Amino acid sequence: MPAFQHAVDLGYQFIETDVHATRDGVLLAFHDEELDRVTDKTGRIDELDYAEVAEARIDGREPIPLFADLLAAWPYVRINIDPKLDNAAEPLVKALRDANALHRVCVTSFSGQRTKWIREELGPDLCTGLGPMGALRLRLSSLFKPLGGSWRGTVEGCAQVPVQQNGMRLVDQGLVDRAHELDIQVHVWTIDDPEEMNRLIDLGVDGLMTDQPEILKSVLENRGKWR
């Protein structure tokens, strides 16, 4: 929780987390599929019961936070959520329902099927990301606008994309403009360089994901956009 608390203390009202579910269905706000890299325990989270995972400490100090605790800690903060594996989908649906949090989250995943299932469970008002295939369609639509007809009735609210992928630039003025024509926001990850932050803001992107919140805050303050 300290990393999330730090972002909130800086004044951020939007945070991002991946979620994983334990073997017995407890949902955690954690990036890795395994405990090994950043905790003092080992093993895949989806192969362990929560009682085992609860003993792990991040950097030897902090327990892995429950996603429900993250929702409860800052009820005014909006959260971008990436359910990394299929077994996290059902616990995520339950957690969002229990917390009545649909209005303040956006769910996105590399798996279009996973996102589709969650949206079907929670309803069309849930904000969801386009996913990789949707982002590719948007990129093609920005280059060949007649493809835009296939976007009629889209329910996704945002495209969350890297600046480039597989050697192809995704985010340019054409993509941002086309997304906005279709009422789709553009969020770009993961941007830690201040010059790149400024360049993307100049393009008109709607959000930046960063591992350097102090740098992004400084960039926004210098541009008079921090609020």
Short mmCIF file of C-alpha atoms in Angstrom, two decimals:
data_model
loop_
_atom_site.label_atom_id
_atom_site.label_comp_id
_atom_site.label_asym_id
_atom_site.label_seq_id
_atom_site.Cartn_x
_atom_site.Cartn_y
_atom_site.Cartn_z
CA MET A 1 0.00 0.00 0.00
CA PRO A 2 2.84 2.53 0.52
CA ALA A 3 3.27 3.12 -3.23
CA PHE A 4 -0.44 3.85 -3.62
CA GLN A 5 -0.40 6.05 -0.51
CA HIS A 6 2.54 7.99 -1.93
CA ALA A 7 0.66 8.70 -5.15
CA VAL A 8 -2.43 9.81 -3.24
CA ASP A 9 -0.32 12.00 -0.94
CA LEU A 10 1.14 13.70 -4.02
CA GLY A 11 -2.41 14.59 -5.02
CA TYR A 12 -3.18 11.99 -7.66
CA GLN A 13 -6.81 10.99 -8.03
CA PHE A 14 -6.10 8.17 -10.51
CA ILE A 15 -4.00 5.11 -9.71
CA GLU A 16 -3.32 1.85 -11.53
CA THR A 17 -2.93 -1.72 -10.32
CA ASP A 18 -2.75 -5.24 -11.63
CA VAL A 19 -4.75 -7.85 -9.75
CA HIS A 20 -4.14 -11.55 -9.15
CA ALA A 21 -6.31 -14.11 -7.37
CA THR A 22 -5.04 -16.79 -5.03
CA ARG A 23 -6.02 -20.42 -5.46
CA ASP A 24 -8.91 -19.89 -3.03
CA GLY A 25 -10.15 -16.77 -4.82
CA VAL A 26 -8.75 -13.90 -2.75
CA LEU A 27 -7.96 -10.89 -4.95
CA LEU A 28 -4.66 -9.07 -4.47
CA ALA A 29 -3.37 -5.75 -5.80
CA PHE A 30 -0.03 -7.01 -7.11
CA HIS A 31 1.88 -6.92 -10.39
CA ASP A 32 3.69 -10.24 -10.65
CA GLU A 33 2.23 -13.69 -11.19
CA GLU A 34 4.85 -15.07 -8.82
CA LEU A 35 6.04 -13.98 -5.39
CA ASP A 36 9.70 -14.60 -6.14
CA ARG A 37 10.88 -11.26 -7.58
CA VAL A 38 9.84 -8.73 -4.94
CA THR A 39 8.86 -10.73 -1.84
CA ASP A 40 10.57 -13.04 0.62
CA LYS A 41 8.43 -16.02 -0.47
CA THR A 42 8.21 -18.06 -3.67
CA GLY A 43 5.51 -19.58 -5.84
CA ARG A 44 2.73 -18.67 -8.24
CA ILE A 45 -0.08 -16.74 -6.58
CA ASP A 46 -2.78 -18.72 -8.38
CA GLU A 47 -1.30 -21.96 -7.03
CA LEU A 48 -1.24 -20.82 -3.39
CA ASP A 49 -4.01 -20.27 -0.85
CA TYR A 50 -4.28 -16.81 0.66
CA ALA A 51 -3.03 -18.02 4.05
CA GLU A 52 0.29 -18.82 2.37
CA VAL A 53 0.47 -15.61 0.33
CA ALA A 54 -0.38 -13.52 3.40
CA GLU A 55 2.97 -14.48 4.91
CA ALA A 56 4.90 -12.86 2.04
CA ARG A 57 6.45 -9.45 2.55
CA ILE A 58 7.33 -7.04 -0.27
CA ASP A 59 11.00 -6.10 0.12
CA GLY A 60 10.85 -8.02 3.38
CA ARG A 61 8.54 -5.44 4.98
CA GLU A 62 5.08 -4.87 3.54
CA PRO A 63 2.30 -7.45 3.06
CA ILE A 64 0.68 -7.78 -0.35
CA PRO A 65 -2.46 -5.61 -0.22
CA LEU A 66 -5.93 -6.98 -0.72
CA PHE A 67 -7.70 -5.33 -3.64
CA ALA A 68 -10.76 -4.78 -1.42
CA ASP A 69 -8.58 -2.78 0.98
CA LEU A 70 -7.34 -0.64 -1.90
CA LEU A 71 -10.93 0.17 -2.90
CA ALA A 72 -11.86 1.02 0.69
CA ALA A 73 -8.79 3.10 1.53
CA TRP A 74 -9.51 5.96 -0.88
CA PRO A 75 -13.18 5.90 -1.95
CA TYR A 76 -12.72 9.10 -4.00
CA VAL A 77 -9.79 7.77 -6.06
CA ARG A 78 -10.34 6.27 -9.50
CA ILE A 79 -8.53 3.03 -10.25
CA ASN A 80 -7.36 1.46 -13.48
CA ILE A 81 -7.37 -2.33 -13.08
CA ASP A 82 -5.66 -5.05 -15.10
CA PRO A 83 -6.80 -8.59 -14.18
CA LYS A 84 -3.75 -10.53 -15.29
CA LEU A 85 -5.19 -14.06 -15.41
CA ASP A 86 -8.61 -15.59 -16.00
CA ASN A 87 -8.96 -16.73 -12.39
CA ALA A 88 -8.96 -13.07 -11.28
CA ALA A 89 -12.04 -12.15 -13.33
CA GLU A 90 -14.77 -13.54 -11.07
CA PRO A 91 -13.23 -12.24 -7.81
CA LEU A 92 -12.83 -8.83 -9.45
CA VAL A 93 -16.49 -8.72 -10.45
CA LYS A 94 -17.49 -9.60 -6.89
CA ALA A 95 -15.15 -7.03 -5.34
CA LEU A 96 -16.45 -4.22 -7.55
CA ARG A 97 -20.05 -5.14 -6.83
CA ASP A 98 -19.48 -5.42 -3.09
CA ALA A 99 -17.81 -2.01 -3.00
CA ASN A 100 -20.32 -0.40 -5.38
CA ALA A 101 -17.27 0.86 -7.27
CA LEU A 102 -18.24 0.56 -10.93
CA HIS A 103 -18.37 4.33 -11.35
CA ARG A 104 -14.72 4.83 -10.40
CA VAL A 105 -12.83 2.05 -12.15
CA CYS A 106 -11.67 1.16 -15.62
CA VAL A 107 -10.87 -2.47 -16.46
CA THR A 108 -8.39 -3.31 -19.17
CA SER A 109 -6.51 -6.46 -20.11
CA PHE A 110 -4.34 -7.99 -22.79
CA SER A 111 -7.12 -10.58 -23.05
CA GLY A 112 -10.10 -9.26 -24.96
CA GLN A 113 -12.17 -12.27 -23.91
CA ARG A 114 -11.47 -11.63 -20.24
CA THR A 115 -12.47 -7.98 -20.53
CA LYS A 116 -15.58 -8.92 -22.51
CA TRP A 117 -16.70 -11.39 -19.83
CA ILE A 118 -16.22 -8.84 -17.05
CA ARG A 119 -18.17 -6.21 -19.01
CA GLU A 120 -21.01 -8.66 -19.64
CA GLU A 121 -21.17 -9.43 -15.92
CA LEU A 122 -21.06 -5.82 -14.74
CA GLY A 123 -22.97 -4.10 -17.52
CA PRO A 124 -22.33 -1.54 -20.25
CA ASP A 125 -21.67 1.35 -17.85
CA LEU A 126 -18.35 -0.20 -16.85
CA CYS A 127 -15.38 1.59 -18.41
CA THR A 128 -13.16 -0.87 -20.25
CA GLY A 129 -10.06 -0.59 -22.39
CA LEU A 130 -9.78 -1.58 -26.03
CA GLY A 131 -7.13 -4.24 -25.51
CA PRO A 132 -4.36 -4.99 -28.03
CA MET A 133 -6.62 -5.88 -30.96
CA GLY A 134 -8.85 -2.89 -30.35
CA ALA A 135 -5.82 -0.62 -30.20
CA LEU A 136 -4.62 -2.03 -33.51
CA ARG A 137 -8.04 -1.40 -35.06
CA LEU A 138 -7.94 2.15 -33.76
CA ARG A 139 -4.50 2.67 -35.25
CA LEU A 140 -5.68 1.37 -38.62
CA SER A 141 -8.77 3.54 -38.35
CA SER A 142 -6.55 6.58 -37.81
CA LEU A 143 -4.71 5.75 -41.03
CA PHE A 144 -7.72 4.64 -43.09
CA LYS A 145 -10.76 6.44 -41.74
CA PRO A 146 -13.38 4.40 -43.63
CA LEU A 147 -12.62 1.63 -41.14
CA GLY A 148 -14.16 3.86 -38.52
CA GLY A 149 -17.59 2.57 -39.43
CA SER A 150 -16.80 -0.60 -37.53
CA TRP A 151 -16.59 1.44 -34.34
CA ARG A 152 -20.28 2.35 -34.23
CA GLY A 153 -21.72 1.36 -30.89
CA THR A 154 -18.37 0.65 -29.25
CA VAL A 155 -18.64 0.34 -25.49
CA GLU A 156 -14.98 0.78 -24.64
CA GLY A 157 -14.04 4.07 -23.06
CA CYS A 158 -10.30 4.24 -23.57
CA ALA A 159 -7.31 3.03 -25.52
CA GLN A 160 -4.42 2.22 -23.20
CA VAL A 161 -1.36 1.82 -25.37
CA PRO A 162 2.43 2.12 -25.45
CA VAL A 163 3.99 4.76 -27.66
CA GLN A 164 5.14 2.02 -30.00
CA GLN A 165 4.81 -1.72 -30.27
CA ASN A 166 6.70 -4.27 -32.35
CA GLY A 167 8.61 -1.45 -33.99
CA MET A 168 5.44 0.37 -35.07
CA ARG A 169 4.57 3.77 -33.66
CA LEU A 170 1.05 3.68 -32.24
CA VAL A 171 0.62 7.10 -30.67
CA ASP A 172 0.77 10.08 -32.98
CA GLN A 173 -1.46 13.05 -33.73
CA GLY A 174 -3.57 11.02 -36.13
CA LEU A 175 -4.38 8.35 -33.56
CA VAL A 176 -5.22 10.86 -30.85
CA ASP A 177 -7.46 12.87 -33.18
CA ARG A 178 -9.23 9.75 -34.48
CA ALA A 179 -9.78 8.42 -30.97
CA HIS A 180 -11.33 11.69 -29.90
CA GLU A 181 -13.60 11.68 -32.96
CA LEU A 182 -14.87 8.34 -31.67
CA ASP A 183 -15.16 9.57 -28.04
CA ILE A 184 -12.35 7.26 -26.97
CA GLN A 185 -9.73 8.51 -24.52
CA VAL A 186 -6.04 7.77 -25.09
CA HIS A 187 -3.92 6.69 -22.12
CA VAL A 188 -0.24 5.97 -22.78
CA TRP A 189 2.07 3.71 -20.77
CA THR A 190 4.67 3.65 -19.26
CA ILE A 191 6.12 7.16 -19.58
CA ASP A 192 8.90 8.19 -17.17
CA ASP A 193 10.84 10.73 -19.26
CA PRO A 194 9.74 14.38 -18.87
CA GLU A 195 10.43 15.28 -22.51
CA GLU A 196 8.25 12.41 -23.68
CA MET A 197 5.56 13.41 -21.19
CA ASN A 198 5.51 16.92 -22.65
CA ARG A 199 5.44 15.62 -26.22
CA LEU A 200 2.47 13.37 -25.54
CA ILE A 201 0.59 16.08 -23.66
CA ASP A 202 1.12 18.33 -26.69
CA LEU A 203 -0.53 15.64 -28.83
CA GLY A 204 -3.59 15.82 -26.58
CA VAL A 205 -3.49 12.43 -24.88
CA ASP A 206 -5.93 12.08 -22.00
CA GLY A 207 -3.72 10.22 -19.55
CA LEU A 208 -0.19 9.06 -18.86
CA MET A 209 0.83 6.06 -16.78
CA THR A 210 4.18 6.43 -15.05
CA ASP A 211 6.44 4.87 -12.47
CA GLN A 212 7.73 8.37 -11.66
CA PRO A 213 4.75 10.26 -10.21
CA GLU A 214 6.89 13.13 -8.90
CA ILE A 215 8.25 13.83 -12.39
CA LEU A 216 4.81 13.75 -14.00
CA LYS A 217 3.41 16.05 -11.32
CA SER A 218 6.25 18.52 -11.94
CA VAL A 219 5.61 18.45 -15.70
CA LEU A 220 1.91 19.09 -15.19
CA GLU A 221 2.56 21.88 -12.68
CA ASN A 222 4.95 23.59 -15.08
CA ARG A 223 2.26 23.49 -17.77
CA GLY A 224 -0.45 24.75 -15.41
CA LYS A 225 -2.35 21.50 -15.79
CA TRP A 226 -2.02 20.08 -12.28
CA ARG A 227 -5.22 20.22 -10.30
#
